[in-house]
Amino acid sequence: MVSFRDVSYDAGGGAVLRNFTLDVKTGETVALLGASGAGKTTALKMVNALVMPSSGGVLVEGRNTREWDPIRLRRRTGYVIQETGLFPHYTVAGNIGLVPRLEGWPADRIRARVDEMLELVSLPPGEFRHRLPRQLSGGQRQRVGVARALAADPPLLLLDEPFGALDPLTRAALQREFVTLTRRLGKTALFVTHDLREALRVASRIALLIDGRLEVLASPGEFVDSPNEGARALVESLEWRLAP
């Protein structure tokens, strides 16, 4: 679904990504894990052409992002960020139905899709479709953000620390729901996080970035046992926090 081919990116103050190569298979969730400044969000933004590589190439469905119409590419890509980025003056229904409306769907189809998406993320349509974002809790806003990303049925989801601002219990609940949804719907996802615990919960594979380089690419089980120094440090930190 997505291929990074020897990608480097220089933001002017130094390299953000360095010779980054990664293939994301259809139907899997790859967590981009690393500290702030590791290059995770830059890599994510390259997938929907918000950032272009200084060298190398990014392919989506086999086509270089430089060859895509960027609007078409972005409408085929669900995008979820921390605090969701909901339009505050749109209702929940207006936010979820935005891309279908831009795609020219008829009103009755949009309404049915909005209700379907709200049911999917456990928000009863009769109670939530007419609310404004300010009338929602943080967890509810994140659910609406996921529903909006899924509304036009894109094959690919990009998530940039989507649950990072939530309390631990809500965050864990949404992580579980995310895994259930992506598996049920067969979506491919790139999920940016700095939290190893989250990566272990949501990902099929974990890509550890350090200073713009891909250091480890492994399944959750393999990552925990990785001899890589950076991976070991993260695992030891997690074990220390869990120690009695």
Coordinates of C-alpha atoms in Angstrom, one line a residue:
M1 CA 0.0 0.0 0.0
V2 CA 2.8 2.4 0.9
S3 CA 6.5 2.3 0.1
F4 CA 9.2 4.7 1.2
R5 CA 12.2 4.2 -1.1
D6 CA 15.5 5.6 0.3
V7 CA 13.8 8.8 1.4
S8 CA 15.7 11.7 2.9
Y9 CA 14.4 15.1 3.9
D10 CA 16.3 18.2 4.8
A11 CA 14.2 20.9 6.4
G12 CA 17.1 23.5 6.1
G13 CA 18.4 23.0 9.6
G14 CA 19.6 19.4 9.1
A15 CA 18.3 16.1 7.9
V16 CA 15.0 15.0 9.4
L17 CA 14.9 11.7 7.5
R18 CA 17.9 9.8 6.3
N19 CA 17.8 7.0 3.7
F20 CA 14.4 5.8 5.0
T21 CA 13.1 2.7 3.4
L22 CA 9.9 0.9 4.5
D23 CA 7.1 -1.1 2.9
V24 CA 3.6 -1.1 4.5
K25 CA 1.5 -4.0 3.5
T26 CA -2.2 -3.8 2.7
G27 CA -4.2 -4.5 5.8
E28 CA -1.5 -4.0 8.4
T29 CA -0.9 -1.3 11.0
V30 CA 2.7 0.0 11.2
A31 CA 3.5 2.1 14.2
L32 CA 6.2 4.8 13.6
L33 CA 7.8 4.9 17.1
G34 CA 10.4 7.3 18.3
A35 CA 11.2 10.4 20.4
S36 CA 10.2 13.9 19.3
G37 CA 12.2 15.0 16.3
A38 CA 12.9 11.4 15.1
G39 CA 11.1 12.1 11.8
K40 CA 7.8 10.2 12.5
T41 CA 5.4 13.0 11.6
T42 CA 7.5 14.1 8.6
A43 CA 7.3 10.5 7.2
L44 CA 3.6 10.4 7.8
K45 CA 3.0 13.7 6.0
M46 CA 4.9 12.5 3.0
V47 CA 2.3 9.8 2.4
N48 CA -0.4 12.3 1.6
A49 CA 2.0 14.8 -0.1
L50 CA 1.9 17.4 2.6
V51 CA 5.7 17.1 2.6
M52 CA 7.8 16.1 -0.4
P53 CA 11.2 14.2 0.0
S54 CA 14.4 15.9 -0.7
S55 CA 15.6 12.7 -2.3
G56 CA 14.1 9.2 -2.8
G57 CA 10.4 8.6 -3.4
V58 CA 7.2 7.7 -1.6
L59 CA 4.7 5.4 -3.4
V60 CA 1.1 5.0 -2.5
E61 CA -0.7 2.1 -4.2
G62 CA 2.3 1.8 -6.5
R63 CA 2.3 5.5 -7.7
N64 CA 4.8 8.1 -6.6
T65 CA 3.2 10.9 -4.6
R66 CA 4.7 13.4 -7.1
E67 CA 2.5 11.8 -9.7
W68 CA -0.8 11.9 -7.7
D69 CA -3.2 14.7 -7.8
P70 CA -2.7 15.8 -4.2
I71 CA -6.4 16.5 -3.6
R72 CA -7.4 13.0 -4.9
L73 CA -4.6 11.4 -2.8
R74 CA -5.8 13.2 0.4
R75 CA -9.4 12.2 -0.1
R76 CA -8.3 8.6 -0.4
T77 CA -6.4 8.9 2.9
G78 CA -8.1 9.2 6.3
Y79 CA -6.1 11.5 8.6
V80 CA -6.5 11.6 12.4
I81 CA -4.4 14.0 14.5
Q82 CA -4.2 14.7 18.3
E83 CA -7.3 16.7 19.3
T84 CA -8.9 15.6 16.0
G85 CA -8.8 18.9 14.2
L86 CA -12.6 19.0 14.1
F87 CA -14.1 22.2 12.6
P88 CA -15.6 23.9 15.6
H89 CA -18.5 25.5 13.8
Y90 CA -19.6 22.3 12.1
T91 CA -21.8 19.7 13.9
V92 CA -20.7 16.2 14.4
A93 CA -22.6 15.2 11.3
G94 CA -21.1 18.1 9.3
N95 CA -17.6 17.0 10.3
I96 CA -18.0 13.4 9.5
G97 CA -19.8 14.1 6.2
L98 CA -17.2 16.6 5.0
V99 CA -15.3 14.4 2.5
P100 CA -18.3 12.6 1.2
R101 CA -19.9 16.0 0.6
L102 CA -16.8 17.2 -1.3
E103 CA -16.9 14.0 -3.3
G104 CA -20.4 14.9 -4.4
W105 CA -22.4 12.2 -2.6
P106 CA -26.2 12.8 -2.4
A107 CA -27.6 14.1 0.9
D108 CA -29.4 10.9 1.8
R109 CA -26.3 8.8 1.3
I110 CA -24.2 11.1 3.4
R111 CA -26.8 11.1 6.2
A112 CA -26.9 7.3 6.1
R113 CA -23.1 7.1 6.1
V114 CA -22.8 9.6 9.0
D115 CA -25.2 7.4 11.1
E116 CA -23.3 4.3 10.1
M117 CA -20.0 5.8 11.2
L118 CA -21.4 7.1 14.5
E119 CA -22.7 3.6 15.3
L120 CA -19.3 2.1 14.4
V121 CA -17.5 4.3 17.0
S122 CA -20.2 3.8 19.6
L123 CA -21.8 7.2 19.5
P124 CA -25.6 6.9 19.0
P125 CA -26.6 9.1 16.0
G126 CA -29.7 10.5 17.6
E127 CA -27.8 11.7 20.6
F128 CA -24.6 13.0 18.8
R129 CA -25.1 13.9 15.2
H130 CA -26.3 17.5 15.9
R131 CA -23.8 18.3 18.7
L132 CA -20.9 20.7 18.2
P133 CA -17.3 19.6 19.0
R134 CA -17.3 21.8 22.2
Q135 CA -20.2 19.7 23.5
L136 CA -18.2 16.5 23.4
S137 CA -15.6 15.0 25.8
G138 CA -12.1 14.4 24.6
G139 CA -12.7 10.8 24.0
Q140 CA -15.9 11.6 22.1
R141 CA -14.1 14.1 19.9
Q142 CA -11.4 11.5 19.1
R143 CA -14.2 9.0 18.1
V144 CA -15.7 11.6 15.8
G145 CA -12.2 12.2 14.3
V146 CA -11.9 8.5 13.5
A147 CA -15.4 8.4 12.1
R148 CA -14.6 11.3 9.9
A149 CA -11.4 9.6 8.6
L150 CA -13.4 6.5 7.7
A151 CA -16.4 8.2 6.2
A152 CA -15.4 8.1 2.6
D153 CA -14.1 4.5 3.0
P154 CA -10.4 5.3 2.3
P155 CA -8.1 2.3 2.0
L156 CA -5.4 4.0 4.1
L157 CA -5.4 5.7 7.5
L158 CA -2.7 8.1 8.8
L159 CA -2.8 8.7 12.5
D160 CA -0.5 11.2 14.3
E161 CA -0.6 10.5 18.0
P162 CA -4.4 10.5 17.9
F163 CA -4.9 9.5 21.5
G164 CA -2.0 11.3 23.1
A165 CA -4.0 14.0 24.9
L166 CA -6.5 11.6 26.6
D167 CA -6.5 10.1 30.1
P168 CA -5.0 6.6 30.4
L169 CA -8.3 4.7 30.6
T170 CA -10.0 6.5 27.7
R171 CA -6.8 6.1 25.7
A172 CA -6.6 2.3 26.3
A173 CA -10.3 2.0 25.4
L174 CA -9.8 3.8 22.1
Q175 CA -6.7 1.8 21.3
R176 CA -8.7 -1.4 21.6
E177 CA -11.5 0.0 19.5
F178 CA -9.0 1.1 16.9
V179 CA -7.5 -2.4 16.6
T180 CA -11.0 -3.9 16.3
L181 CA -12.1 -1.4 13.6
T182 CA -9.0 -1.7 11.4
R183 CA -9.2 -5.5 11.5
R184 CA -12.9 -5.6 10.8
L185 CA -12.7 -3.1 8.0
G186 CA -9.4 -4.3 6.5
K187 CA -7.7 -0.9 6.6
T188 CA -4.0 -0.2 6.2
A189 CA -2.7 2.3 8.8
L190 CA 0.4 4.2 9.7
F191 CA 0.2 5.2 13.4
V192 CA 2.7 7.7 14.8
T193 CA 3.4 7.4 18.6
H194 CA 6.2 8.0 21.1
D195 CA 4.7 5.5 23.5
L196 CA 6.0 1.9 23.3
R197 CA 3.0 0.5 25.2
E198 CA 0.6 2.0 22.6
A199 CA 2.7 0.7 19.7
L200 CA 2.6 -2.8 21.2
R201 CA -1.2 -2.6 21.5
V202 CA -2.1 -1.3 18.1
A203 CA 0.6 -2.4 15.6
S204 CA 1.2 -5.4 13.4
R205 CA 4.8 -4.1 13.1
I206 CA 6.8 -1.4 14.8
A207 CA 9.2 0.8 13.0
L208 CA 11.6 2.6 15.4
L209 CA 13.1 5.8 14.1
I210 CA 16.1 7.4 15.8
D211 CA 17.5 10.7 14.4
G212 CA 15.7 10.2 11.1
R213 CA 16.9 6.6 10.5
L214 CA 15.0 3.4 10.6
E215 CA 16.7 1.4 13.4
V216 CA 14.3 -1.5 14.0
L217 CA 11.4 -3.0 12.0
A218 CA 9.7 -5.8 13.9
S219 CA 6.5 -7.4 15.1
P220 CA 5.6 -6.5 18.7
G221 CA 7.0 -9.7 20.0
E222 CA 10.2 -9.4 18.1
F223 CA 10.6 -5.8 19.2
V224 CA 10.4 -6.7 22.8
D225 CA 13.3 -9.1 22.3
S226 CA 15.3 -6.9 19.9
P227 CA 19.0 -6.6 20.7
N228 CA 19.0 -3.0 19.3
E229 CA 20.2 -0.5 21.9
G230 CA 17.4 1.9 21.3
A231 CA 14.7 -0.8 21.4
R232 CA 16.2 -2.2 24.6
A233 CA 16.1 1.2 26.3
L234 CA 12.4 1.6 25.5
V235 CA 11.6 -1.9 26.7
E236 CA 13.6 -1.5 29.9
S237 CA 11.9 1.8 30.5
L238 CA 8.5 0.2 30.2
E239 CA 9.5 -2.7 32.4
W240 CA 10.7 -0.2 35.0
R241 CA 7.4 1.6 35.0
L242 CA 5.5 -1.7 35.4
A243 CA 7.7 -3.0 38.2
P244 CA 6.0 -3.4 41.6

